[in-house]
Short mmCIF file of C-alpha atoms in Angstrom, two decimals:
data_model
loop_
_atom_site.label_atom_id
_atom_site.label_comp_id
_atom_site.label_asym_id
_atom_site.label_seq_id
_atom_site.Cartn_x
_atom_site.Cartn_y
_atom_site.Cartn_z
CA UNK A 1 96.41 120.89 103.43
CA UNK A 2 94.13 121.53 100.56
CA UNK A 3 91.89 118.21 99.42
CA UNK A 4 93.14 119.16 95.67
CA UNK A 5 96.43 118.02 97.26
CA UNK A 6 95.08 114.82 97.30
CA UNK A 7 93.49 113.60 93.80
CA UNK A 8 94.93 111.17 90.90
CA UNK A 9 92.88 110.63 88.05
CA UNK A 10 91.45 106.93 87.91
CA UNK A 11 89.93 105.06 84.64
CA UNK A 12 86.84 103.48 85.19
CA UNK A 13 87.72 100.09 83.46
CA UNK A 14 90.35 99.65 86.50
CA UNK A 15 87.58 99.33 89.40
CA UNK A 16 87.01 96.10 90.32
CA UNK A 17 83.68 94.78 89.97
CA UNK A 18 84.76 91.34 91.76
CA UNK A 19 87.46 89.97 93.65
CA UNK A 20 90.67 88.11 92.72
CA UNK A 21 89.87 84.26 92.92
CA UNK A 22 91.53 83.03 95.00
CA UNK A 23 91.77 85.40 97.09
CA UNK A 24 95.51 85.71 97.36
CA UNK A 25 96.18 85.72 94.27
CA UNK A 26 95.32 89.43 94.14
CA UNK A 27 98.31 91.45 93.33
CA UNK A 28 100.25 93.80 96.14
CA UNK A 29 102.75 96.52 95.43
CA UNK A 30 105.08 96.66 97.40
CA UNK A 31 106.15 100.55 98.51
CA UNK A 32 109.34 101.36 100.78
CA UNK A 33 109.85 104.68 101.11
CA UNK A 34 113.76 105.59 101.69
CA UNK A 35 116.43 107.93 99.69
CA UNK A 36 114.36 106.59 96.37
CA UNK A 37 111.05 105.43 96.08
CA UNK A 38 111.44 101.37 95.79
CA UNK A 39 107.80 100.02 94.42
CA UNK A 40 107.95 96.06 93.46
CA UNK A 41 105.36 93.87 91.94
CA UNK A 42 104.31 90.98 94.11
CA UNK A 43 101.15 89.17 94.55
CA UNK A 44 99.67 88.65 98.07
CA UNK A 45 100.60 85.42 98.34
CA UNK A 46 103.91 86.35 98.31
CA UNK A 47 103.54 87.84 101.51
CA UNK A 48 105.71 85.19 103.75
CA UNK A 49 108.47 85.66 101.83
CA UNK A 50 108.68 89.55 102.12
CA UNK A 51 107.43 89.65 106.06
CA UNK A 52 109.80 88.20 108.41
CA UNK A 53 109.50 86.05 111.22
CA UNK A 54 108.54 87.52 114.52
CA UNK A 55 106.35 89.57 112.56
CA UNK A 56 102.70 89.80 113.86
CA UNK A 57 99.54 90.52 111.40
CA UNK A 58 96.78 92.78 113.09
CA UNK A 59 93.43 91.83 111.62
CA UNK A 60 90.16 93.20 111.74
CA UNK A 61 87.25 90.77 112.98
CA UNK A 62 84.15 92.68 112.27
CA UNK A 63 81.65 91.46 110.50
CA UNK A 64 79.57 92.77 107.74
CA UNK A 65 75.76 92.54 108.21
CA UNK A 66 73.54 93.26 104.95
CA UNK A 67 72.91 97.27 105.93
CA UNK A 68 71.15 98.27 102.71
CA UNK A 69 67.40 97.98 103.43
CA UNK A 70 64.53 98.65 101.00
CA UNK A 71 61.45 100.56 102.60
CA UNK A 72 57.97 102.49 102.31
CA UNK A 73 56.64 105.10 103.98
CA UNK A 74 53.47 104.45 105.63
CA UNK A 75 50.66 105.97 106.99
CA UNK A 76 50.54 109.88 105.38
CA UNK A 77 48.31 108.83 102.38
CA UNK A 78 47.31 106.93 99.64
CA UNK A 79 50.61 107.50 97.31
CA UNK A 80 53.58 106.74 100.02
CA UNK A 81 57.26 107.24 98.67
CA UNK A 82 59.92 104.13 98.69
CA UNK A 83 63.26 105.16 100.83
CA UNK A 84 66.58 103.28 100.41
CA UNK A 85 67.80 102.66 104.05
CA UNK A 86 71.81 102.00 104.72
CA UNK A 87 72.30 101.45 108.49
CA UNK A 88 75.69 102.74 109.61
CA UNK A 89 75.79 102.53 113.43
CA UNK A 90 73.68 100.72 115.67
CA UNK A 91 73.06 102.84 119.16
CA UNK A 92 71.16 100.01 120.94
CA UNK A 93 69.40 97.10 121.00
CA UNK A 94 66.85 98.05 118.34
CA UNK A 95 67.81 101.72 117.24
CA UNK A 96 69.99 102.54 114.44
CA UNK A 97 71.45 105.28 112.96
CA UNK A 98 71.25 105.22 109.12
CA UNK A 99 71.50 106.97 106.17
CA UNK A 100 67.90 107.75 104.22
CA UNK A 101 67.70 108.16 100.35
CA UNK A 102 65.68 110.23 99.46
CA UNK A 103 65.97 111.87 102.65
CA UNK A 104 63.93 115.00 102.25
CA UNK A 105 60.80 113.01 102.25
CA UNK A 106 60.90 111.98 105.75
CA UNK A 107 60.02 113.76 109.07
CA UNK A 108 60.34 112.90 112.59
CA UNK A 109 57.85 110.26 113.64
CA UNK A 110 57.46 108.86 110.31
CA UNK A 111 56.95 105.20 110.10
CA UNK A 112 58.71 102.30 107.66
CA UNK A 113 57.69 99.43 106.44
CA UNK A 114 60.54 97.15 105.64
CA UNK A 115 60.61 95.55 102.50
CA UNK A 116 61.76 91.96 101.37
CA UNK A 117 59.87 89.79 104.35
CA UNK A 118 57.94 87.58 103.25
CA UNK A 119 56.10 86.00 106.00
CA UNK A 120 56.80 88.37 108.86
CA UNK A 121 56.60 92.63 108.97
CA UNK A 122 59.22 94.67 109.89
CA UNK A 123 58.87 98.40 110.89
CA UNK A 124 60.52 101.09 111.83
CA UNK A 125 60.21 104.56 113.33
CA UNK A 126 62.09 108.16 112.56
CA UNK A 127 62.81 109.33 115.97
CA UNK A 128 65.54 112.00 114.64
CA UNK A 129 66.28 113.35 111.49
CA UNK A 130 69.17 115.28 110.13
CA UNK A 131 69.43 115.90 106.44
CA UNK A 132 70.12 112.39 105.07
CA UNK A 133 71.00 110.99 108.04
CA UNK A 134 68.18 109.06 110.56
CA UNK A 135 67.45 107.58 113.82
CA UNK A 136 65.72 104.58 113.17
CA UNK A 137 63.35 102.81 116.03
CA UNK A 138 62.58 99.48 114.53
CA UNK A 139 59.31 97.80 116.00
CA UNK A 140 61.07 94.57 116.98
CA UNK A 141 63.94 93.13 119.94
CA UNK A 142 66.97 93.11 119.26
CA UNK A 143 67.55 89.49 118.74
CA UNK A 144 64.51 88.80 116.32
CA UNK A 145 65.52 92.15 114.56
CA UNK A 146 68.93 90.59 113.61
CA UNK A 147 67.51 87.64 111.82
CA UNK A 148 65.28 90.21 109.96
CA UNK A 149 67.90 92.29 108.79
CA UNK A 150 69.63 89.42 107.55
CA UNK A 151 66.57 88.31 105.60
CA UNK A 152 65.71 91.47 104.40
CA UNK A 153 69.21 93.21 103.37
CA UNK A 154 71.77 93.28 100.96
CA UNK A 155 75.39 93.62 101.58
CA UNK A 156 76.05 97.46 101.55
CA UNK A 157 78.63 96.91 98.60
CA UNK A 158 80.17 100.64 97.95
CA UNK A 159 78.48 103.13 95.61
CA UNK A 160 81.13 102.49 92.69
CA UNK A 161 80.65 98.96 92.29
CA UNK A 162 76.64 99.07 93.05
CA UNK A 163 76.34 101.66 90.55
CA UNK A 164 77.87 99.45 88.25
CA UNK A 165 76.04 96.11 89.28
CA UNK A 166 73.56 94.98 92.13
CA UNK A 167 74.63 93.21 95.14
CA UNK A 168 73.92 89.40 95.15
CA UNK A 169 74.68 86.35 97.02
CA UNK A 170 77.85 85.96 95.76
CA UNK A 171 78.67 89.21 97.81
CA UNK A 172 77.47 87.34 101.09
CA UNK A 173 80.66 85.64 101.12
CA UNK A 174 83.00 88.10 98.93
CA UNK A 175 82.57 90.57 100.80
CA UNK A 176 83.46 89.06 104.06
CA UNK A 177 86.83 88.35 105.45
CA UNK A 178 88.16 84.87 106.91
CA UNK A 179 88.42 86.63 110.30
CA UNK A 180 84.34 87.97 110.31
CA UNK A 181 83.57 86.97 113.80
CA UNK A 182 81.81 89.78 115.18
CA UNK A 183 78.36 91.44 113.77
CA UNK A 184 78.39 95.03 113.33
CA UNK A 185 80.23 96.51 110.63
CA UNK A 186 78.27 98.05 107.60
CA UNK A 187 81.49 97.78 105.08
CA UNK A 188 84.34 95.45 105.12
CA UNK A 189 87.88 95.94 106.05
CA UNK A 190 88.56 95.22 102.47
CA UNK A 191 92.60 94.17 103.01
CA UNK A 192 91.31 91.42 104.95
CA UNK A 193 89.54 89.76 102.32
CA UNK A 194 93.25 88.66 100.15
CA UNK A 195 93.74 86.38 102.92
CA UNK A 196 92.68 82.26 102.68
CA UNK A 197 93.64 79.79 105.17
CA UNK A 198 96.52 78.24 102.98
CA UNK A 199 98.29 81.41 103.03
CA UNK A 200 97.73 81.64 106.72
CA UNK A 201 99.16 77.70 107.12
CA UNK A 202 102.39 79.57 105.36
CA UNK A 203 102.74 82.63 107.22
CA UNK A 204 102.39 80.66 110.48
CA UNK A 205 105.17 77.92 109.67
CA UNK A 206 107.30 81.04 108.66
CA UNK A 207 106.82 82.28 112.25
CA UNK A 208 104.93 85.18 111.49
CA UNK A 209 101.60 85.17 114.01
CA UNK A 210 98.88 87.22 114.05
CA UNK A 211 95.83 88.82 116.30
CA UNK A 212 92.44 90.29 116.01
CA UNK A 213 91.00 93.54 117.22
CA UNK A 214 87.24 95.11 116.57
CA UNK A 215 86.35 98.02 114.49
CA UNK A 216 82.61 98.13 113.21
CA UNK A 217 83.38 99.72 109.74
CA UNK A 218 80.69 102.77 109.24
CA UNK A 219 78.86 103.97 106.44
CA UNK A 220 80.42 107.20 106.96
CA UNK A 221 83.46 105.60 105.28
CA UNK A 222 82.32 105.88 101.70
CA UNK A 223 81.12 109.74 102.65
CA UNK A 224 82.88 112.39 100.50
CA UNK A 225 84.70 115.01 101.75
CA UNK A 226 83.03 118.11 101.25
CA UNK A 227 85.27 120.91 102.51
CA UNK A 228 88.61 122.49 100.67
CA UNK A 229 90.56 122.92 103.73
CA UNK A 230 91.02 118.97 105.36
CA UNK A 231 91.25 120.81 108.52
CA UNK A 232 87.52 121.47 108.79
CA UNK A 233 86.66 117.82 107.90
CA UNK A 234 84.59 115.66 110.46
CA UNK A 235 84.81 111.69 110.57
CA UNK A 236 81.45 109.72 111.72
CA UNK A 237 82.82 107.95 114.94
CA UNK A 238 83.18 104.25 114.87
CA UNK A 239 83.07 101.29 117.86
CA UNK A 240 85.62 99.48 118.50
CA UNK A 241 87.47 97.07 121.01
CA UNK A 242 91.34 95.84 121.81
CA UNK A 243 91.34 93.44 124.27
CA UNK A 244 93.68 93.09 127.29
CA UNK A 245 95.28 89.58 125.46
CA UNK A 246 95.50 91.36 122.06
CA UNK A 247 97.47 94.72 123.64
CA UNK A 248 99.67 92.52 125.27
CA UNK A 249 100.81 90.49 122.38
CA UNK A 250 101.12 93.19 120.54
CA UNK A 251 103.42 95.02 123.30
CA UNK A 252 105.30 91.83 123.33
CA UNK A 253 106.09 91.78 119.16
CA UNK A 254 107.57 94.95 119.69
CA UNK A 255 109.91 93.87 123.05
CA UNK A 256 111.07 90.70 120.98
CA UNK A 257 111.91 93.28 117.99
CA UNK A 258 109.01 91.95 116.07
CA UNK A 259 107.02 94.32 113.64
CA UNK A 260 103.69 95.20 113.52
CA UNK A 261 102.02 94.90 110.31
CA UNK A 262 98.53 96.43 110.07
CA UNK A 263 96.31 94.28 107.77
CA UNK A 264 93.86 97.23 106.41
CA UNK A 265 93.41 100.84 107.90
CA UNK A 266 90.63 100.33 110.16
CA UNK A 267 93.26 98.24 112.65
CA UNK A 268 96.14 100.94 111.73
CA UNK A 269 92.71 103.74 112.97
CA UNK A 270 91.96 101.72 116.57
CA UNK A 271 95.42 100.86 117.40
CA UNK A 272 96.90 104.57 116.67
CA UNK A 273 93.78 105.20 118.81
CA UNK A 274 94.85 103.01 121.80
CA UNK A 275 98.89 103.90 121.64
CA UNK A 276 100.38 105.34 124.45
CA UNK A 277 103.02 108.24 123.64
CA UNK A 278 105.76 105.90 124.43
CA UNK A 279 104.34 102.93 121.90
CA UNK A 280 102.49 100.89 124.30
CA UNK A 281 98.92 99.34 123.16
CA UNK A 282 96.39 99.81 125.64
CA UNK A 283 93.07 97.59 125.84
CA UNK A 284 90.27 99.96 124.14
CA UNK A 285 86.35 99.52 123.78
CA UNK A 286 84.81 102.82 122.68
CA UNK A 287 84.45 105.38 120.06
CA UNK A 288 87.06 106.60 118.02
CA UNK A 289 86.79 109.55 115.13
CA UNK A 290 90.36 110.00 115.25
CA UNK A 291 91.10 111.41 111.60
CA UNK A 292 94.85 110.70 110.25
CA UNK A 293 96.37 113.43 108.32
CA UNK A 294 99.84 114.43 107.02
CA UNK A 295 101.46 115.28 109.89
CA UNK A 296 100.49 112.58 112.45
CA UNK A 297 103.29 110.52 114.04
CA UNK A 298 102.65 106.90 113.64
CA UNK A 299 103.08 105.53 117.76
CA UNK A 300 101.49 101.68 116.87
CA UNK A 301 102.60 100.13 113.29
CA UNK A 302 105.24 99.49 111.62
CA UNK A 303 103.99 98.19 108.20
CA UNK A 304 100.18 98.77 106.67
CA UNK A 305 98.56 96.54 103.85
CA UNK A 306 96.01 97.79 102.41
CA UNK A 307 93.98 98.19 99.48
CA UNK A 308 94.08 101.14 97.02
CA UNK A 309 92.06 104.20 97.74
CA UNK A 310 89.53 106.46 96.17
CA UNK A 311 90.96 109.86 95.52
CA UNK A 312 90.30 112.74 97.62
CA UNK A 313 89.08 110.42 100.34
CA UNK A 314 90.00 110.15 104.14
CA UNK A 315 92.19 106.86 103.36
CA UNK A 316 94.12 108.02 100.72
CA UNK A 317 95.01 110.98 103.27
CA UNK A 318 96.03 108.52 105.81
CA UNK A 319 98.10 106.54 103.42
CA UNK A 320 99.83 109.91 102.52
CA UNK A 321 100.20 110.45 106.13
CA UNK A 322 101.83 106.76 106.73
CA UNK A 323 104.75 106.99 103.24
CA UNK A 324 104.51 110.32 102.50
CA UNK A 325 101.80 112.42 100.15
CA UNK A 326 104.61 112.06 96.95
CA UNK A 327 105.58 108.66 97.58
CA UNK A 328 101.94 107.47 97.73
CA UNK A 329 101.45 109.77 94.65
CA UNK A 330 103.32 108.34 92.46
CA UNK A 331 103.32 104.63 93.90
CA UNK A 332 99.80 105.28 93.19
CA UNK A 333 100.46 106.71 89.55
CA UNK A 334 102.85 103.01 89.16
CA UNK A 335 99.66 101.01 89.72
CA UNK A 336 97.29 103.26 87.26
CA UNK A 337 99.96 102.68 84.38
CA UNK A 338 101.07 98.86 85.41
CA UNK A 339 97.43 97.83 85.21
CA UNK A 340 96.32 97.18 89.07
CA UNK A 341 92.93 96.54 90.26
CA UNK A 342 91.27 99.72 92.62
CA UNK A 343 89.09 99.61 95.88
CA UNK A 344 86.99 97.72 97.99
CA UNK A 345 87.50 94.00 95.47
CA UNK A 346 90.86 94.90 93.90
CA UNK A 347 94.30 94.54 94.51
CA UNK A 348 96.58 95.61 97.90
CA UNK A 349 99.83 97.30 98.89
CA UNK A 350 102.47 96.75 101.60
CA UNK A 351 103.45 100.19 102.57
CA UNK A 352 106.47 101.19 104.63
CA UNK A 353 106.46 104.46 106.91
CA UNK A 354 108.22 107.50 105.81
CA UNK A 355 110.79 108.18 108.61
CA UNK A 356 109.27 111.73 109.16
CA UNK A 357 105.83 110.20 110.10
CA UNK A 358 108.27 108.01 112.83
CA UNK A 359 108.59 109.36 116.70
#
């Protein structure tokens, strides 16, 4: 498929700059694909009243760490250039792969000073370069480099909102689910964030439960695709755990005739990941770069919420994937005209599968 294939034209005024307050009071269309496209207005907190009981919610636990570092080169000469740093994976202890801006003016073996301390230095060394993209050595253990990262960053909001505004403290806690338990991710699995714990008091005395598995959310997330042809397109690979007690709950919803509703598309990613050809859940810690297209047969989920996506994007192709590429079209096309919030602060869906995307 061509990536013209999947574009919708956006206004500006309908990106949200903050989230709904409360949280789930956000509003969620609700999309079930059949012999004619059924879209319904809702608001999240609606949601115990359209799931049913048995029902289990898969959340994301990751949490978002404040990736977007401010830096100098040091050491060439007297004039020494300021570099915007977004981490994006870590690959141990104290190395971390990242994203440098403006990349061009750093080399291999280049050193960082780390901006925003005040009472204790932070730097860091280019051990590999690749365009934009970096290998970062910081010059501290891993423990002690946590707490400076937290001192020194800002939450990596995404490029159209931080275009529009800076980060601030606010965004410490906005842009961070109820469920962050788990330090790693570099953007947030942005369905999570409509949920509070009232709504979760409801959806448990309704009988609907839920579970937590690990994705660390990359940079590589808000990356554009570049190439015509979706075929050729390459996803940044991502870490990411199920344990043994999460696969086997899950496996269980499914024996009891329970459904399993994916809360954002980074669980729908690791769990399509993890499935078995017959529909079992495996326990997973790894990698995955598995990239969902029209096409893919959906082994793990039977219901995704999730937010809206930007056009021409990986996740708007997976969404297509999941109802269908018209469907998602012009449930997408409803929301534009009906006055819905977009991205990474505004307002969800509750999709359905489209029986072709169905073993």
């Amino acid at each position: 498929m061509r990536l013209d294939d999947f574009d919708y034209n956006l206004p500006e005024d309908r990106i949200a700059l903050r989230p709904a307050s409360p949280r789930d009071s956000a509003r969620l269309l609700v999309v079930r694909p059949g012999a004619a496209l059924e879209l319904e207005d809702r608001i999240v907190r609606d949601l115990p009243d359209i799931l049913a009981p048995g029902d289990t919610l898969v959340f994301n636990d990751t949490r978002v760490i404040p990736a977007q570092l401010n830096a100098k080169r040091v050491g060439r000469g007297e004039t020494e250039p300021e570099i915007g740093i977004t981490l994006h994976k870590r690959e141990s202890g104290n190395r971390w792969r990242a994203f440098a801006k403006p990349g061009r003016k750093l080399a291999e073996g280049d050193r960082l000073a780390i901006s925003g301390l005040e009472r204790k230095a932070l730097y860091a060394r280019v051990e590999e370069k690749s365009g934009g993209e970096v290998l970062l050595a910081f010059e501290a253990e891993s423990q002690a480099l946590d707490a400076l990262i937290d001192a020194a960053g800002v939450m990596p909001l995404p490029p159209y909102i931080a275009s529009r505004r800076p980060p601030d403290e606010r965004d410490r806690e906005d842009y961070q689910t109820m469920f962050a338990a788990r330090e790693g991710a570099v953007a947030a699995p942005t369905a999570g964030l409509h949920f509070t714990p009232e709504l979760m008091d409801r959806l448990h005395a309704r009988g609907i439960g839920w579970e937590t598995v690990t994705l660390h959310v990359g940079a590589g997330t808000f990356l554009p695709v570049k190439v015509e042809d979706i075929a050729n397109h390459r996803m940044h690979a991502e870490w990411g755990e199920i344990s043994a007690e999460t696969a086997d709950k899950l496996n269980e919803t499914r024996a009891r005739r329970g459904r399993i509703v994916c809360v954002g598309t980074t669980c729908l990613r690791i769990l399509e990941t993890a499935v078995t050809r017959d529909r079992k859940i495996r326990p997973f810690s790894g990698e995955t770069d598995i990239f969902i297209t029209p096409g893919h047969t959906f082994r793990a989920i039977d219901v995704l919420m999730t937010n809206f996506h930007l056009p021409r994007s990986t996740l708007v192709m997976l969404v297509a994937a999941f109802s269908g590429l018209e469907r998602i079209m012009r449930a997408y096309e409803h929301a534009v005209e009906s006055g819905y919030r977009f991205y990474s602060y505004g307002d969800a869906c509750l999709l359905w599968p489209d029986p072709a995307a169905l073993p």
